[in-house]
Short mmCIF file of C-alpha atoms and ligand atoms in Angstrom, two decimals:
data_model
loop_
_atom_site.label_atom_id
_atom_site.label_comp_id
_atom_site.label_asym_id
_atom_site.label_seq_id
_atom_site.Cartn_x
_atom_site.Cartn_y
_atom_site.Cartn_z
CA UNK A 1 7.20 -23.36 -58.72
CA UNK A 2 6.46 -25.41 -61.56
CA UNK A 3 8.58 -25.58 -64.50
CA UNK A 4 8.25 -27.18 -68.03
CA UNK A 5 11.81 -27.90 -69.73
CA UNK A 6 11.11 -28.16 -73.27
CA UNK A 7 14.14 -30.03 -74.89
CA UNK A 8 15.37 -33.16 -77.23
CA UNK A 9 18.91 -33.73 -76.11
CA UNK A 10 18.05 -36.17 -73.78
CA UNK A 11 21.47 -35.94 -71.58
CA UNK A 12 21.25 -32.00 -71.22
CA UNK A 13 17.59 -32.32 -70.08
CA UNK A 14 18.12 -35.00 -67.74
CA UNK A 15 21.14 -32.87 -65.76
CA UNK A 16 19.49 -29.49 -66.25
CA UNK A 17 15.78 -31.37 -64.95
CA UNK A 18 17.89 -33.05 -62.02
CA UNK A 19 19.78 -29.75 -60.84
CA UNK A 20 16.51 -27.73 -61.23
CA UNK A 21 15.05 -30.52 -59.38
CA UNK A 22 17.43 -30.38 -56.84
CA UNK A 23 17.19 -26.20 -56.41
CA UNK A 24 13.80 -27.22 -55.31
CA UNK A 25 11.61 -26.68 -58.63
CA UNK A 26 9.54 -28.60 -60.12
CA UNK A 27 10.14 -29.95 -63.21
CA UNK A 28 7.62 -31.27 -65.81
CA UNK A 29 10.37 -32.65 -68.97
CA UNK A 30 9.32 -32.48 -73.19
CA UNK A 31 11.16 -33.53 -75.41
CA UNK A 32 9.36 -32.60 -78.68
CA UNK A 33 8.13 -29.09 -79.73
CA UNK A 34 4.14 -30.94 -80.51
CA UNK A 35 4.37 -32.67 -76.45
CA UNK A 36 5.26 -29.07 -75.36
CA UNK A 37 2.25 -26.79 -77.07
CA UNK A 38 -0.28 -29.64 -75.56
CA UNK A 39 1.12 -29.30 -71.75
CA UNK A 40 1.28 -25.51 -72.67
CA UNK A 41 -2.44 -26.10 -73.40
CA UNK A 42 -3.18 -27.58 -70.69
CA UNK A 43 -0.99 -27.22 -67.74
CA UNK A 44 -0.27 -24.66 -65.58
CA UNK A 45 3.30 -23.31 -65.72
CA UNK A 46 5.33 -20.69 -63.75
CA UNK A 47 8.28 -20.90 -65.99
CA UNK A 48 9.05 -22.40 -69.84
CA UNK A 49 12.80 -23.44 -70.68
CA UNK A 50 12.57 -23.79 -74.28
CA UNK A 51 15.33 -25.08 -77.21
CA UNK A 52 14.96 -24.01 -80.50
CA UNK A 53 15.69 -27.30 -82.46
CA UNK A 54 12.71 -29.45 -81.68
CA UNK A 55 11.30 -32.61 -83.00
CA UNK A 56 7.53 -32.18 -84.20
CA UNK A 57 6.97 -28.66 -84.08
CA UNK A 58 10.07 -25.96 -83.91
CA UNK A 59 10.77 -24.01 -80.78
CA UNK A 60 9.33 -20.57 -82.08
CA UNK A 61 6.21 -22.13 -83.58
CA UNK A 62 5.78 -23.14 -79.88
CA UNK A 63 7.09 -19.74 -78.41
CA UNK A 64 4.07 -18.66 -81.39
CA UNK A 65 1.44 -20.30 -80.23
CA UNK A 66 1.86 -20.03 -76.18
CA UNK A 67 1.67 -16.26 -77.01
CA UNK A 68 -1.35 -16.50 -79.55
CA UNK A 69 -3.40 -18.08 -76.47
CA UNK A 70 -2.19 -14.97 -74.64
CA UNK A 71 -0.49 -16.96 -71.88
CA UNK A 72 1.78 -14.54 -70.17
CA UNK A 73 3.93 -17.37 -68.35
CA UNK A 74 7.83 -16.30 -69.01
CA UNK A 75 9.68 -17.82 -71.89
CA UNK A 76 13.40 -18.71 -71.24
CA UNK A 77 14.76 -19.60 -74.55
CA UNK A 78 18.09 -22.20 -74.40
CA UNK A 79 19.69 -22.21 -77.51
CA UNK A 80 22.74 -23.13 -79.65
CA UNK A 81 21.46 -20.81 -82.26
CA UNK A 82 23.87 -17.87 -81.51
CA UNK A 83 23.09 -15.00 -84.20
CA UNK A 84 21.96 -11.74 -82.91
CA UNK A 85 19.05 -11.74 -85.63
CA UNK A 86 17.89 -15.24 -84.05
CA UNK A 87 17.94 -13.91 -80.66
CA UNK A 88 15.96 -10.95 -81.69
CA UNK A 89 13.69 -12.51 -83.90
CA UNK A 90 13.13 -15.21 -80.58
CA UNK A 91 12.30 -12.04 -78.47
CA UNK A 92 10.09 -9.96 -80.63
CA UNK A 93 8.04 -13.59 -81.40
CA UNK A 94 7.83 -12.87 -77.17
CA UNK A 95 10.54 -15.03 -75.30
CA UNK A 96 11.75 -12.99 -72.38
CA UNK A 97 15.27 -13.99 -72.01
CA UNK A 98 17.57 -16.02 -74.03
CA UNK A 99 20.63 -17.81 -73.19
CA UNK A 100 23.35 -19.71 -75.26
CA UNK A 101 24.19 -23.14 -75.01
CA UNK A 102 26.15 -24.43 -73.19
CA UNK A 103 24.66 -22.52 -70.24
CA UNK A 104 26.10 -22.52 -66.65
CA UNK A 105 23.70 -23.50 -64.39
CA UNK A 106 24.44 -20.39 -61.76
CA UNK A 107 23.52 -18.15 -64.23
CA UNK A 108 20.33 -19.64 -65.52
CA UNK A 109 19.06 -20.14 -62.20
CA UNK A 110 19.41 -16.34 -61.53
CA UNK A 111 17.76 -15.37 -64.30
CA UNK A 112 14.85 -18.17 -63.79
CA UNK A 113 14.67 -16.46 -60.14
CA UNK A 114 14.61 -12.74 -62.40
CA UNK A 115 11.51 -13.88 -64.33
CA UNK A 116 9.75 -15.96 -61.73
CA UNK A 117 9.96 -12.42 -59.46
CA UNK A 118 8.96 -10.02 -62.29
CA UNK A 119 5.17 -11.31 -61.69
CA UNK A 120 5.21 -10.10 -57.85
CA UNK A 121 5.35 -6.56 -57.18
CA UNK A 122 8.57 -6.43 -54.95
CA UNK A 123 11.21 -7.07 -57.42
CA UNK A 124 14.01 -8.22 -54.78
CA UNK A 125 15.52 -11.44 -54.03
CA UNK A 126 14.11 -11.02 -50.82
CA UNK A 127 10.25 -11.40 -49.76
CA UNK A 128 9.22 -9.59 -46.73
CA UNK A 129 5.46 -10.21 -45.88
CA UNK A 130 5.40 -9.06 -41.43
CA UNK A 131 7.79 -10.30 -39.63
CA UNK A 132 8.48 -12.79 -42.21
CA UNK A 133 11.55 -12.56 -44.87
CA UNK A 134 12.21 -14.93 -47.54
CA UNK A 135 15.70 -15.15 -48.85
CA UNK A 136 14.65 -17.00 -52.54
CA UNK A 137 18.68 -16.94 -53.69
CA UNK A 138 19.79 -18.32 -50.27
CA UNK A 139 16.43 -20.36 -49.67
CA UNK A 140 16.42 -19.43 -46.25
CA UNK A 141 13.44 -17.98 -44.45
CA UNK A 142 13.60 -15.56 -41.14
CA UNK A 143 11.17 -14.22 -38.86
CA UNK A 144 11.89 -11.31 -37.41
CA UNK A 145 15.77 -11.12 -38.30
CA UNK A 146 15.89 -14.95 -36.85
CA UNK A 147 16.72 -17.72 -39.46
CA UNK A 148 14.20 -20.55 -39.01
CA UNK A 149 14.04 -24.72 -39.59
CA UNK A 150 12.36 -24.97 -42.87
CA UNK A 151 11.89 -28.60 -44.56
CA UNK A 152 12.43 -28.63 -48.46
CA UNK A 153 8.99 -29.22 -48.59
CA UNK A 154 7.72 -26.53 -46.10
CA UNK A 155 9.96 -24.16 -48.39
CA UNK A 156 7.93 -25.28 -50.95
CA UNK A 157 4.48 -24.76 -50.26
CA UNK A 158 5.46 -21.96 -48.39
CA UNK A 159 6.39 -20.31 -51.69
CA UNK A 160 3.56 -21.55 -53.56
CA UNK A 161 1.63 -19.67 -50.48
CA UNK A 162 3.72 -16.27 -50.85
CA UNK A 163 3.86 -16.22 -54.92
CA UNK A 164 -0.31 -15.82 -54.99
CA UNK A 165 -0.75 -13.89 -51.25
CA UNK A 166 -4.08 -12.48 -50.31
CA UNK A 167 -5.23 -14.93 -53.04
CA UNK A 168 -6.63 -18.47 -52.58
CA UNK A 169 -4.54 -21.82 -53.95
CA UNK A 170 -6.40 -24.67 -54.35
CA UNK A 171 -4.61 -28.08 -53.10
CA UNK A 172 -4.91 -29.22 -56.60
CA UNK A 173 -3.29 -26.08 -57.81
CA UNK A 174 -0.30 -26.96 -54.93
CA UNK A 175 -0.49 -30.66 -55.87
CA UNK A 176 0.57 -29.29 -59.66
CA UNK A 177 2.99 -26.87 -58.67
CA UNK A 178 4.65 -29.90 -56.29
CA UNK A 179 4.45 -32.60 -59.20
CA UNK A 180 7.74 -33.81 -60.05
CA UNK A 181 9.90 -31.92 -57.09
CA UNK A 182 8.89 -35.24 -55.56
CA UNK A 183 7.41 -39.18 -55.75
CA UNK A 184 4.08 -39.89 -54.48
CA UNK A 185 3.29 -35.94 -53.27
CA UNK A 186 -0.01 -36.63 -51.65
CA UNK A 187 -2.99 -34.07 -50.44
CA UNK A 188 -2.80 -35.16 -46.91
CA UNK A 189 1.21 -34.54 -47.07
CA UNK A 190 0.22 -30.90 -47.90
CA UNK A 191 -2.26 -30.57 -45.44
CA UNK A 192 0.65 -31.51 -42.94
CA UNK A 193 3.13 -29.08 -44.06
CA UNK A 194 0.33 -26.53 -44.24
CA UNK A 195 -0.14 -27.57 -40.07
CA UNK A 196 3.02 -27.41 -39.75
CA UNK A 197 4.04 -23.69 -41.56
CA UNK A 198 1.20 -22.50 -39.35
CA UNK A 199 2.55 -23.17 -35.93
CA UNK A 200 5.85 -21.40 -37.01
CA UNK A 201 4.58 -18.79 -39.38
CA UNK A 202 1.69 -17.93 -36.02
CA UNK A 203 4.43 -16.66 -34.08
CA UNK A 204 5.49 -13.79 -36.56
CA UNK A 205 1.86 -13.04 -36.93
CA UNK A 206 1.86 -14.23 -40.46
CA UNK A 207 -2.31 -16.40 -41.05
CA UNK A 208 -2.92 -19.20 -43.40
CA UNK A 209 -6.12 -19.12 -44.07
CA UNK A 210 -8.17 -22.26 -44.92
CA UNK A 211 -10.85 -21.69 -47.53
CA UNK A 212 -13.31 -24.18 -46.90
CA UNK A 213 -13.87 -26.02 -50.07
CA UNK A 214 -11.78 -24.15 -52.09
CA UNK A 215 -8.27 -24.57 -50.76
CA UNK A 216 -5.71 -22.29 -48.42
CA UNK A 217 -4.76 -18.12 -48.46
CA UNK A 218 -1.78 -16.75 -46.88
CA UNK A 219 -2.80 -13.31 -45.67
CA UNK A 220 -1.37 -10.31 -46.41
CA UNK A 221 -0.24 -9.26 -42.77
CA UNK A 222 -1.66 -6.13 -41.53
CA UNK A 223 -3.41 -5.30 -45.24
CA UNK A 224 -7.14 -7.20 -44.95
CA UNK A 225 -7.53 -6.46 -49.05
CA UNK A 226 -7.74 -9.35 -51.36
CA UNK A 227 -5.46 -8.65 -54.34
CA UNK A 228 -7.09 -9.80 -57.38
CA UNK A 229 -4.79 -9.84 -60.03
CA1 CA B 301 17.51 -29.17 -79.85
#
């Protein structure tokens, strides 16, 4: 999951970026509102975290625009600006949540989790594709009742895989949503997790699929339709 913190205090973004980091997102950093809009442009998000009070261009005008290029990707707004007219005026301009600085760092990670799940049509904490269950608060994954070994990276692409089943991802597209979670993420070092997810995902009956040419599919176990949404 890849996330774009939009934000000019330089010491808040760097421990918000490194936590986020550390709960296994990652995390592309702005710190003006005009560096935002272009990686909004052109970049692929799951997620925005976005301040108000921005060098360049303002938060909202950037909250403005996103939505004028009909990008659906979920707005988090993080802001100091406290009135109940701002925070409505932020959601009707088509934020969908908004939290007050300071923020605790438990509770903005459950509501990133809230948004990143409203795109996926089971709405629990917990995946279940076969014989496969994915605990996203606990980060723990399970086949058939059994908690399994799972690398921070596996974890990874695995939910890359699982956020867009039945539906190709190219490696570029996993390259992009691993960019920043780690240094020097490489194409062959996600063709070995993808080898390696495969021998233990195989045993719960749960296929990755390689596309030729175009990149890898988890299947939807026991449903052969492509979703195409
Ligand atoms: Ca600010």
């Amino acid at each position: 999951m890849r996330l774009l913190l939009v934000e000019d205090d330089n010491l808040l973004a760097s421990g918000l970026a490194a936590a986020l980091r550390q709960s296994g997102y990652a995390v592309d950093w702005a710190s003006r509102g005009d560096q935002a809009d272009r990686w909004l442009s052109s970049e692929d998000y799951d997620l925005v975290l976005l301040d108000l009070g921005l060098p360049g261009l303002d938060g909202a005008e950037v909250l403005c625009r996103l939505r004028n290029r009909k990008t659906p990707t979920p707005v988090l707004v993080l802001s100091a600006r406290e009135t109940i007219d701002e925070r409505v005026r932020t959601l009707d301009l088509g934020a969908d949540d908004y939290l007050v600085k300071p923020v605790e760092l438990a509770e903005l990670e459950a509501r990133i989790r809230v948004l990143l799940r409203r795109g996926r049509a089971d709405t629990g904490p917990t995946i279940e594709l076969g014989a496969l269950q994915l605990d996203t608060v606990g980060r723990r994954v399970y086949m058939n009742g059994e908690p399994q070994d799972f690398s921070s990276r596996e974890w990874q692409v695995l939910n890359i895989l699982v956020s867009r089943v039945g539906r190709i991802v190219s490696k570029d597209q996993m390259l992009q949503s691993l960019f920043g979670w780690e240094e020097g993420v490489t194409l062959n070092a996600i063709e070995k997790a993808i080898s390696r997810l495969r021998a233990k995902l195989e045993t719960g009956g749960v296929n990755i699929r390689t596309v030729r040419g175009l990149g890898y599919m988890l299947e939807k176990p026991g449903k052969p339709d492509v979703r195409d949404d």
